[in-house]
Amino acid sequence: MSKSHRGTGVRTLPNHGRGTCAICKKDGVKTLYEKEVDGNKVKICKICNATLKNKERKAAKVAAAASAEEAPAEA
């Protein structure tokens, strides 16, 4: 069967959700993700959204490892 509802949320957006990504400056990509960058809410593309999430995940992992190393030293 066909999937008639796929992309219906994007159809209501101006230009079907396409624009220029605020981070990578690519033109004509779907900018569906709203993130706060430098204190401003901007729309970014899927690739930049994944990149930001990966950076946050790696930073959290390093911070957790650092706190785990400090905890036995304090006890």
Short mmCIF file of N, CA and C in Angstrom, two decimals:
data_model
loop_
_atom_site.label_atom_id
_atom_site.label_comp_id
_atom_site.label_asym_id
_atom_site.label_seq_id
_atom_site.Cartn_x
_atom_site.Cartn_y
_atom_site.Cartn_z
N MET A 1 0.83 -1.18 0.00
CA MET A 1 0.00 0.00 0.00
C MET A 1 0.88 1.25 0.00
N SER A 2 0.34 2.30 -0.55
CA SER A 2 1.09 3.55 -0.56
C SER A 2 0.97 4.23 0.80
N LYS A 3 1.91 5.10 1.05
CA LYS A 3 1.93 5.83 2.32
C LYS A 3 1.51 7.27 2.03
N SER A 4 0.22 7.52 2.10
CA SER A 4 -0.32 8.80 1.67
C SER A 4 -0.07 9.92 2.66
N HIS A 5 0.29 9.61 3.89
CA HIS A 5 0.47 10.65 4.90
C HIS A 5 1.93 11.02 5.11
N ARG A 6 2.82 10.45 4.38
CA ARG A 6 4.25 10.72 4.56
C ARG A 6 4.57 12.14 4.13
N GLY A 7 5.12 12.93 5.03
CA GLY A 7 5.53 14.29 4.69
C GLY A 7 4.43 15.31 4.78
N THR A 8 3.28 14.99 5.37
CA THR A 8 2.19 15.96 5.41
C THR A 8 2.54 17.16 6.30
N GLY A 9 3.33 16.96 7.34
CA GLY A 9 3.73 18.07 8.20
C GLY A 9 4.65 19.03 7.49
N VAL A 10 5.42 18.55 6.55
CA VAL A 10 6.36 19.39 5.81
C VAL A 10 5.63 20.20 4.74
N ARG A 11 4.55 19.67 4.24
CA ARG A 11 3.81 20.36 3.18
C ARG A 11 3.21 21.67 3.64
N THR A 12 2.92 21.78 4.93
CA THR A 12 2.32 23.01 5.44
C THR A 12 3.34 24.11 5.68
N LEU A 13 4.62 23.77 5.74
CA LEU A 13 5.67 24.76 5.97
C LEU A 13 5.95 25.56 4.71
N PRO A 14 6.42 26.81 4.86
CA PRO A 14 6.76 27.58 3.66
C PRO A 14 7.90 26.90 2.90
N ASN A 15 7.77 26.83 1.63
CA ASN A 15 8.75 26.22 0.73
C ASN A 15 8.98 24.75 1.09
N HIS A 16 7.97 24.12 1.66
CA HIS A 16 8.00 22.69 2.06
C HIS A 16 9.17 22.38 2.98
N GLY A 17 9.52 23.34 3.85
CA GLY A 17 10.56 23.12 4.84
C GLY A 17 11.97 23.29 4.32
N ARG A 18 12.11 23.73 3.11
CA ARG A 18 13.45 23.88 2.53
C ARG A 18 13.96 25.30 2.72
N GLY A 19 15.27 25.39 2.92
CA GLY A 19 15.89 26.69 3.11
C GLY A 19 17.39 26.54 3.23
N THR A 20 18.03 27.50 3.86
CA THR A 20 19.47 27.48 4.06
C THR A 20 19.77 27.13 5.50
N CYS A 21 20.63 26.15 5.69
CA CYS A 21 21.02 25.74 7.04
C CYS A 21 21.88 26.84 7.66
N ALA A 22 21.61 27.13 8.93
CA ALA A 22 22.32 28.22 9.61
C ALA A 22 23.75 27.85 9.97
N ILE A 23 24.06 26.56 10.04
CA ILE A 23 25.41 26.14 10.44
C ILE A 23 26.29 25.87 9.23
N CYS A 24 25.85 24.97 8.34
CA CYS A 24 26.71 24.58 7.21
C CYS A 24 26.49 25.45 5.97
N LYS A 25 25.48 26.30 6.00
CA LYS A 25 25.16 27.24 4.92
C LYS A 25 24.78 26.56 3.60
N LYS A 26 24.36 25.28 3.65
CA LYS A 26 23.88 24.62 2.44
C LYS A 26 22.52 25.20 2.09
N ASP A 27 22.29 25.35 0.80
CA ASP A 27 21.04 25.95 0.32
C ASP A 27 20.15 24.87 -0.27
N GLY A 28 18.87 24.96 -0.04
CA GLY A 28 17.90 24.03 -0.63
C GLY A 28 17.75 22.73 0.13
N VAL A 29 18.22 22.67 1.37
CA VAL A 29 18.07 21.46 2.18
C VAL A 29 16.88 21.65 3.12
N LYS A 30 16.34 20.55 3.60
CA LYS A 30 15.24 20.63 4.55
C LYS A 30 15.80 21.08 5.90
N THR A 31 15.30 22.19 6.38
CA THR A 31 15.73 22.72 7.68
C THR A 31 14.57 22.52 8.65
N LEU A 32 14.52 21.34 9.23
CA LEU A 32 13.38 20.95 10.05
C LEU A 32 13.68 20.98 11.54
N TYR A 33 14.93 21.15 11.92
CA TYR A 33 15.31 21.04 13.32
C TYR A 33 15.64 22.42 13.86
N GLU A 34 14.98 22.79 14.96
CA GLU A 34 15.21 24.09 15.57
C GLU A 34 16.12 23.90 16.78
N LYS A 35 17.27 24.54 16.76
CA LYS A 35 18.25 24.43 17.84
C LYS A 35 18.65 25.83 18.27
N GLU A 36 19.17 25.91 19.50
CA GLU A 36 19.68 27.18 19.99
C GLU A 36 21.18 27.21 19.78
N VAL A 37 21.64 28.14 18.95
CA VAL A 37 23.05 28.29 18.64
C VAL A 37 23.44 29.73 18.93
N ASP A 38 24.40 29.92 19.82
CA ASP A 38 24.87 31.24 20.23
C ASP A 38 23.73 32.11 20.77
N GLY A 39 22.81 31.50 21.48
CA GLY A 39 21.71 32.25 22.08
C GLY A 39 20.54 32.52 21.15
N ASN A 40 20.64 32.13 19.89
CA ASN A 40 19.56 32.34 18.94
C ASN A 40 18.97 31.01 18.51
N LYS A 41 17.64 30.96 18.36
CA LYS A 41 17.01 29.75 17.85
C LYS A 41 17.07 29.81 16.33
N VAL A 42 17.71 28.79 15.74
CA VAL A 42 17.87 28.74 14.29
C VAL A 42 17.41 27.38 13.78
N LYS A 43 17.08 27.33 12.51
CA LYS A 43 16.69 26.07 11.88
C LYS A 43 17.90 25.49 11.18
N ILE A 44 18.14 24.18 11.44
CA ILE A 44 19.30 23.53 10.86
C ILE A 44 18.88 22.25 10.16
N CYS A 45 19.78 21.70 9.36
CA CYS A 45 19.50 20.49 8.58
C CYS A 45 19.73 19.24 9.43
N LYS A 46 19.38 18.11 8.88
CA LYS A 46 19.47 16.83 9.57
C LYS A 46 20.91 16.48 9.91
N ILE A 47 21.84 16.75 9.01
CA ILE A 47 23.24 16.39 9.22
C ILE A 47 23.84 17.22 10.35
N CYS A 48 23.56 18.51 10.38
CA CYS A 48 24.08 19.36 11.45
C CYS A 48 23.45 19.01 12.79
N ASN A 49 22.18 18.63 12.78
CA ASN A 49 21.51 18.20 14.01
C ASN A 49 22.19 16.96 14.57
N ALA A 50 22.50 16.00 13.72
CA ALA A 50 23.18 14.78 14.16
C ALA A 50 24.58 15.09 14.67
N THR A 51 25.28 16.00 14.01
CA THR A 51 26.62 16.38 14.43
C THR A 51 26.60 17.01 15.81
N LEU A 52 25.64 17.90 16.06
CA LEU A 52 25.54 18.54 17.37
C LEU A 52 25.20 17.52 18.45
N LYS A 53 24.30 16.59 18.15
CA LYS A 53 23.93 15.56 19.12
C LYS A 53 25.13 14.66 19.45
N ASN A 54 25.92 14.30 18.43
CA ASN A 54 27.10 13.46 18.66
C ASN A 54 28.13 14.18 19.52
N LYS A 55 28.32 15.48 19.27
CA LYS A 55 29.27 16.25 20.07
C LYS A 55 28.82 16.32 21.52
N GLU A 56 27.51 16.53 21.74
CA GLU A 56 26.98 16.58 23.10
C GLU A 56 27.13 15.23 23.79
N ARG A 57 26.88 14.16 23.05
CA ARG A 57 26.97 12.81 23.62
C ARG A 57 28.41 12.49 24.02
N LYS A 58 29.38 12.86 23.15
CA LYS A 58 30.79 12.60 23.47
C LYS A 58 31.24 13.44 24.65
N ALA A 59 30.79 14.69 24.73
CA ALA A 59 31.16 15.55 25.85
C ALA A 59 30.60 15.01 27.16
N ALA A 60 29.38 14.49 27.12
CA ALA A 60 28.77 13.91 28.32
C ALA A 60 29.52 12.66 28.75
N LYS A 61 29.97 11.87 27.79
CA LYS A 61 30.71 10.66 28.10
C LYS A 61 32.05 10.98 28.75
N VAL A 62 32.73 12.00 28.25
CA VAL A 62 34.01 12.42 28.82
C VAL A 62 33.80 12.98 30.23
N ALA A 63 32.74 13.75 30.42
CA ALA A 63 32.45 14.33 31.73
C ALA A 63 32.11 13.23 32.74
N ALA A 64 31.37 12.22 32.30
CA ALA A 64 31.03 11.11 33.19
C ALA A 64 32.28 10.32 33.57
N ALA A 65 33.18 10.12 32.63
CA ALA A 65 34.41 9.40 32.91
C ALA A 65 35.30 10.19 33.88
N ALA A 66 35.33 11.50 33.72
CA ALA A 66 36.12 12.34 34.59
C ALA A 66 35.57 12.34 36.01
N SER A 67 34.26 12.38 36.13
CA SER A 67 33.66 12.36 37.47
C SER A 67 33.81 11.00 38.14
N ALA A 68 33.83 9.93 37.35
CA ALA A 68 34.01 8.59 37.88
C ALA A 68 35.43 8.40 38.42
N GLU A 69 36.40 9.03 37.75
CA GLU A 69 37.79 8.95 38.21
C GLU A 69 37.99 9.73 39.50
N GLU A 70 37.29 10.84 39.64
CA GLU A 70 37.44 11.68 40.83
C GLU A 70 36.73 11.10 42.05
N ALA A 71 35.65 10.38 41.85
CA ALA A 71 34.85 9.87 42.97
C ALA A 71 35.64 8.90 43.88
N PRO A 72 36.37 7.91 43.36
CA PRO A 72 37.13 7.03 44.27
C PRO A 72 38.27 7.77 44.97
N ALA A 73 38.85 8.78 44.37
CA ALA A 73 39.94 9.51 44.98
C ALA A 73 39.46 10.30 46.20
N GLU A 74 38.20 10.76 46.16
CA GLU A 74 37.65 11.53 47.27
C GLU A 74 37.27 10.61 48.43
N ALA A 75 36.91 9.36 48.17
CA ALA A 75 36.43 8.47 49.23
C ALA A 75 37.51 7.94 50.11
#
